[in-house]
Every structure is written in structure tokens, then in C-alpha cells.
Short mmCIF file of C-alpha atoms in Angstrom, two decimals:
data_model
loop_
_atom_site.label_atom_id
_atom_site.label_comp_id
_atom_site.label_asym_id
_atom_site.label_seq_id
_atom_site.Cartn_x
_atom_site.Cartn_y
_atom_site.Cartn_z
CA ALA A 1 -28.49 37.99 -3.60
CA GLN A 2 -28.18 33.90 -4.40
CA THR A 3 -29.37 33.15 -8.31
CA VAL A 4 -29.34 29.57 -9.81
CA THR A 5 -28.63 28.53 -13.41
CA GLN A 6 -29.60 26.22 -15.44
CA SER A 7 -27.92 26.63 -19.31
CA GLN A 8 -29.48 24.41 -20.55
CA PRO A 9 -32.96 25.24 -21.46
CA GLU A 10 -33.91 21.85 -23.02
CA MET A 11 -32.54 18.27 -23.65
CA SER A 12 -33.12 15.05 -24.98
CA VAL A 13 -31.28 11.48 -25.15
CA GLN A 14 -32.12 7.80 -26.26
CA GLU A 15 -34.01 5.69 -23.93
CA ALA A 16 -30.89 3.71 -21.64
CA GLU A 17 -28.42 6.22 -21.90
CA THR A 18 -26.97 8.83 -19.72
CA VAL A 19 -27.13 12.46 -19.79
CA THR A 20 -25.88 15.17 -17.50
CA LEU A 21 -27.78 18.08 -16.78
CA SER A 22 -26.35 21.89 -15.54
CA CYS A 23 -26.61 23.69 -13.04
CA THR A 24 -24.69 26.13 -11.38
CA TYR A 25 -25.80 29.00 -8.34
CA ASP A 26 -23.99 31.91 -7.22
CA THR A 27 -23.56 32.81 -3.70
CA SER A 28 -20.86 33.05 -0.62
CA GLU A 29 -21.96 31.57 0.97
CA ASN A 30 -20.42 27.86 3.89
CA ASN A 31 -22.89 26.72 4.93
CA TYR A 32 -26.63 25.80 2.39
CA TYR A 33 -28.19 22.84 0.44
CA LEU A 34 -29.00 21.89 -3.06
CA PHE A 35 -31.72 19.80 -5.02
CA TRP A 36 -32.50 18.51 -7.79
CA TYR A 37 -36.95 18.76 -8.55
CA LYS A 38 -38.10 17.24 -11.13
CA GLN A 39 -41.85 17.78 -12.76
CA PRO A 40 -42.58 15.67 -15.29
CA PRO A 41 -46.35 16.20 -17.19
CA SER A 42 -48.21 15.22 -14.25
CA ARG A 43 -47.32 18.16 -12.82
CA GLN A 44 -46.39 17.08 -9.59
CA MET A 45 -42.89 18.05 -7.79
CA ILE A 46 -41.11 15.21 -7.22
CA LEU A 47 -37.82 14.95 -4.94
CA VAL A 48 -34.81 13.34 -7.50
CA ILE A 49 -31.94 14.04 -4.88
CA ARG A 50 -30.55 16.19 -2.41
CA GLN A 51 -26.53 17.87 -1.61
CA GLU A 52 -25.23 19.39 1.82
CA ALA A 53 -22.77 21.86 1.03
CA TYR A 54 -21.05 20.57 4.36
CA LYS A 55 -20.32 17.59 2.67
CA GLN A 56 -17.31 15.93 -0.36
CA GLN A 57 -19.28 13.48 -1.77
CA ASN A 58 -21.47 13.40 -4.41
CA ALA A 59 -25.47 12.57 -2.87
CA THR A 60 -26.56 8.96 -5.65
CA GLU A 61 -30.00 7.88 -5.44
CA ASN A 62 -30.02 4.77 -7.58
CA ARG A 63 -29.74 5.66 -11.47
CA PHE A 64 -29.00 9.42 -10.38
CA SER A 65 -26.44 10.91 -9.53
CA VAL A 66 -24.80 15.00 -8.54
CA ASN A 67 -21.17 15.78 -9.91
CA PHE A 68 -20.60 18.59 -7.16
CA GLN A 69 -17.95 21.17 -6.87
CA LYS A 70 -18.18 23.04 -4.30
CA ALA A 71 -15.29 25.94 -5.21
CA ALA A 72 -16.79 26.09 -8.97
CA LYS A 73 -19.73 26.69 -8.02
CA SER A 74 -21.93 23.97 -9.70
CA PHE A 75 -24.18 20.62 -9.08
CA SER A 76 -24.82 18.96 -11.66
CA LEU A 77 -26.93 15.97 -12.39
CA LYS A 78 -26.68 12.61 -14.40
CA ILE A 79 -28.64 10.26 -15.07
CA SER A 80 -28.08 6.33 -16.25
CA ASP A 81 -30.01 4.02 -17.78
CA SER A 82 -32.86 6.92 -18.35
CA GLN A 83 -35.23 5.24 -18.78
CA LEU A 84 -39.04 7.30 -21.45
CA GLY A 85 -40.22 7.75 -17.15
CA ASP A 86 -37.35 10.07 -17.15
CA THR A 87 -39.33 12.45 -19.14
CA ALA A 88 -39.66 15.98 -17.28
CA MET A 89 -39.29 19.27 -16.55
CA TYR A 90 -36.14 19.51 -13.80
CA PHE A 91 -34.92 22.04 -11.50
CA CYS A 92 -31.67 23.13 -9.62
CA ALA A 93 -32.33 24.48 -6.14
CA PHE A 94 -30.36 25.90 -3.72
CA MET A 95 -31.29 26.72 0.26
CA LYS A 96 -29.70 28.21 2.47
CA HIS A 97 -31.33 28.74 6.23
CA ARG A 98 -30.17 31.83 8.17
CA SER A 99 -32.05 34.10 11.41
CA GLY A 100 -35.17 31.29 11.29
CA THR A 101 -35.77 31.69 7.10
CA TYR A 102 -35.17 28.84 4.41
CA LYS A 103 -35.56 30.09 1.33
CA TYR A 104 -35.33 28.31 -1.37
CA ILE A 105 -34.21 29.47 -5.26
CA PHE A 106 -34.62 27.72 -8.09
CA GLY A 107 -33.89 27.63 -11.85
CA THR A 108 -35.47 27.89 -14.47
CA GLY A 109 -35.73 24.52 -15.75
CA THR A 110 -33.32 21.56 -18.53
CA ARG A 111 -36.77 19.50 -20.28
CA LEU A 112 -35.90 17.07 -20.96
CA LYS A 113 -37.26 14.46 -22.98
CA VAL A 114 -36.20 10.73 -23.30
CA LEU A 115 -36.46 9.43 -26.83
CA ALA A 116 -37.79 5.42 -26.87
CA ASP B 1 -53.03 9.65 2.71
CA THR B 2 -52.00 12.53 0.68
CA ALA B 3 -48.81 14.68 2.17
CA VAL B 4 -49.40 17.63 1.38
CA SER B 5 -52.93 18.52 -0.98
CA GLN B 6 -55.04 21.42 -2.37
CA THR B 7 -57.68 22.33 -3.38
CA PRO B 8 -58.61 23.36 -5.99
CA LYS B 9 -56.72 21.04 -8.95
CA TYR B 10 -57.64 23.58 -11.06
CA LEU B 11 -59.58 27.52 -11.14
CA VAL B 12 -61.09 29.40 -13.66
CA THR B 13 -62.55 32.54 -13.25
CA GLN B 14 -63.16 36.32 -14.25
CA MET B 15 -61.02 39.07 -13.71
CA GLY B 16 -62.46 40.77 -10.28
CA ASN B 17 -63.33 38.15 -8.84
CA ASP B 18 -61.84 37.08 -5.55
CA LYS B 19 -60.92 33.20 -4.87
CA SER B 20 -59.03 31.28 -2.68
CA ILE B 21 -56.92 28.44 -2.38
CA LYS B 22 -56.07 25.80 0.39
CA CYS B 23 -52.88 23.51 1.32
CA GLU B 24 -53.35 21.36 4.33
CA GLN B 25 -50.62 18.71 5.28
CA ASN B 26 -50.68 15.63 7.22
CA LEU B 27 -46.75 15.32 7.91
CA GLY B 28 -46.44 17.66 10.55
CA HIS B 29 -43.73 19.87 8.81
CA ASP B 30 -43.37 22.98 10.99
CA THR B 31 -43.11 25.17 7.81
CA MET B 32 -45.22 25.78 4.62
CA TYR B 33 -44.41 28.00 1.28
CA TRP B 34 -46.99 29.44 -1.59
CA TYR B 35 -44.56 29.55 -4.48
CA LYS B 36 -46.26 30.24 -8.22
CA GLN B 37 -45.20 29.21 -11.74
CA ASP B 38 -46.15 31.20 -14.80
CA SER B 39 -46.25 30.08 -18.39
CA LYS B 40 -42.76 29.60 -18.60
CA LYS B 41 -42.81 27.46 -15.98
CA PHE B 42 -40.14 29.64 -13.51
CA LEU B 43 -40.72 29.28 -9.92
CA LYS B 44 -41.38 31.61 -7.27
CA ILE B 45 -42.14 31.98 -3.45
CA MET B 46 -44.60 33.52 -2.56
CA PHE B 47 -44.66 33.23 1.51
CA SER B 48 -43.32 31.46 4.02
CA TYR B 49 -45.02 30.23 7.49
CA ASN B 50 -43.00 28.21 10.25
CA ASN B 51 -45.13 27.26 12.75
CA LYS B 52 -47.63 29.81 11.47
CA GLU B 53 -46.65 33.07 11.53
CA LEU B 54 -44.66 34.97 7.82
CA ILE B 55 -40.90 34.60 7.62
CA ILE B 56 -41.23 35.50 3.90
CA ASN B 57 -42.92 38.05 1.81
CA GLU B 58 -41.73 38.68 -1.28
CA THR B 59 -42.15 40.93 -3.38
CA VAL B 60 -46.16 40.52 -3.97
CA PRO B 61 -48.91 42.67 -4.55
CA ASN B 62 -51.34 43.20 -1.16
CA ARG B 63 -54.28 41.68 -2.82
CA PHE B 64 -52.84 38.50 -2.09
CA SER B 65 -53.56 37.33 1.77
CA PRO B 66 -51.84 34.14 3.33
CA LYS B 67 -53.77 32.81 6.11
CA SER B 68 -51.92 30.27 8.41
CA PRO B 69 -54.37 28.71 11.35
CA ASP B 70 -52.35 26.13 12.45
CA LYS B 71 -49.21 24.68 11.45
CA ALA B 72 -50.94 22.44 8.90
CA HIS B 73 -52.84 24.22 6.97
CA LEU B 74 -51.58 27.70 4.12
CA ASN B 75 -54.00 29.26 2.06
CA LEU B 76 -54.02 31.09 -0.45
CA HIS B 77 -57.17 34.32 -0.99
CA ILE B 78 -57.11 36.37 -4.27
CA ASN B 79 -58.61 39.67 -3.85
CA SER B 80 -59.43 41.67 -7.64
CA LEU B 81 -57.78 39.12 -10.23
CA GLU B 82 -56.03 40.27 -12.77
CA LEU B 83 -54.88 38.31 -16.08
CA GLY B 84 -51.55 38.27 -14.83
CA ASP B 85 -52.09 35.72 -11.44
CA SER B 86 -52.90 33.31 -14.43
CA ALA B 87 -50.62 30.14 -13.30
CA VAL B 88 -49.98 27.04 -11.34
CA TYR B 89 -49.63 27.70 -7.18
CA PHE B 90 -48.06 25.00 -5.66
CA CYS B 91 -48.50 24.70 -1.51
CA ALA B 92 -45.02 23.08 0.01
CA SER B 93 -43.58 22.29 3.43
CA SER B 94 -40.85 20.90 4.87
CA ARG B 95 -39.57 19.91 8.00
CA THR B 96 -37.26 22.43 9.80
CA GLN B 97 -34.89 20.42 12.43
CA SER B 98 -31.96 18.24 11.21
CA GLY B 99 -31.74 15.19 10.43
CA GLN B 100 -32.70 12.76 7.62
CA GLY B 101 -35.57 14.39 5.76
CA ALA B 102 -34.74 18.12 6.58
CA ASN B 103 -35.14 20.50 4.82
CA VAL B 104 -36.60 19.42 2.04
CA LEU B 105 -39.81 20.71 0.01
CA THR B 106 -42.86 18.47 -0.04
CA PHE B 107 -44.97 19.52 -2.72
CA GLY B 108 -48.34 19.89 -3.71
CA ALA B 109 -50.20 18.87 -6.83
CA GLY B 110 -50.24 21.95 -8.03
CA SER B 111 -53.59 24.67 -8.45
CA ARG B 112 -54.22 26.02 -11.99
CA LEU B 113 -55.27 29.62 -11.64
CA THR B 114 -57.38 31.02 -15.24
CA VAL B 115 -58.45 34.24 -14.80
CA LEU B 116 -60.15 35.67 -17.98
#
């Protein structure tokens, strides 16, 4: 069974600094998708970034980028130039499609606090 | 023009009651989901429907019954509510075909259920 592990329950970073959130996963599959979602205090789940496992190039979205290491089954999120609005829970997620079933498995989350 | 809308956002009720949460998406997505987020923020899949057909039914008590009248709606009915049902319930949808934006979960704002 697939599992997703986020080993950092809480992190903090100074405004304008860079922070990296860790995520590892366990799967025997070769093709799958990985995601980072953000949940601010408003409770809304928002997609941050997406990575297809067959793509070697790391995904980037403005200040957000990932370090995808397929062999190591690692998918870390780097936030550059952190802003106060980045304060949120961050969830790493794994998705595998099989026989018409799309199942997303989420990690336990990392609570990030950006300090002024 | 909310993409995935859930009602109600907050629900407070007594043990033993029956309640429903409604979900609608206007994105034209073919798959809809219900997730439960507990007090520790852990997100767990409950159900998934693809084109109105149930495709994922995790280990959820049969007091929980999803209903999908059409592809744009997935409602959750809960019978005989228990204290442990208190949580935030998220509806989500995705487009499962290939291409830009495929397989990305779009979440509703969540429905906080409190059972007294």
C-alpha cells in the first residue's frame, strides 16, 4: 500500500527567507502524480504544485519549486522569499490511477509559520 | 461562480440525529470525492464517484451513505450521528482525462460537523 510521510509536524521561517518542507512516499508503482496542497487558516485546500512521476524536470510555480527524487521517493517543497500569506498547513499527496480508480493519499501535514 | 460548493459550512447537531451535506461542482469534472479531516488535520478518503458510479468506498461505517444524482453533485448523508463523526468534511472533484489540469483535486471550502 502507498504511504506518504511528512516528518516535520511544524516549521517556521523568517519573512523573505527560504524554507524546504520534506515529503517521502512509498510505492512500487512507476507512474503516478505528486502534489503539494496548502491549507491556510481559512480551511480552504489550495493546490500549490503538481509533478508527474514520468517527468524528470522539477516542477516550479513562481516562488514554489520541488525537488523530486524518484529513486529516493522524495518530493520536497521549497518556498523562496517566504511571505506572511504562506502561513498554512502544507500537505503532500500521492495519486495513482489504476483500473479507473483515482486514489489520492495525503501525508499528515506540516504546519508552516512565516514570522515577520 | 464557486467551483466546488458545499453546504452547510457549519453544522452542529445532537448524537443520534441524521444529517446531510451537499456538494456541487460546476467545473465539468467527472470524478467527485468526500474526504474527512479529523482534529489532527489528517485527511482521509471516504468515497469517490466517477460519472455517478461509486468507485472508491473506504472503510467507512454504513451510517455514511453517499448519493450522486448526476455528475455535478455528490451528497453525503449520515445516519445516527456519533461523537466521533465530528470533523471537517471536504468535497472535491477532478478531471481524470489527460492534459493540462488533469488529475488535480479541486476542493470545496469544507463543512465542519460538530456532534454534541
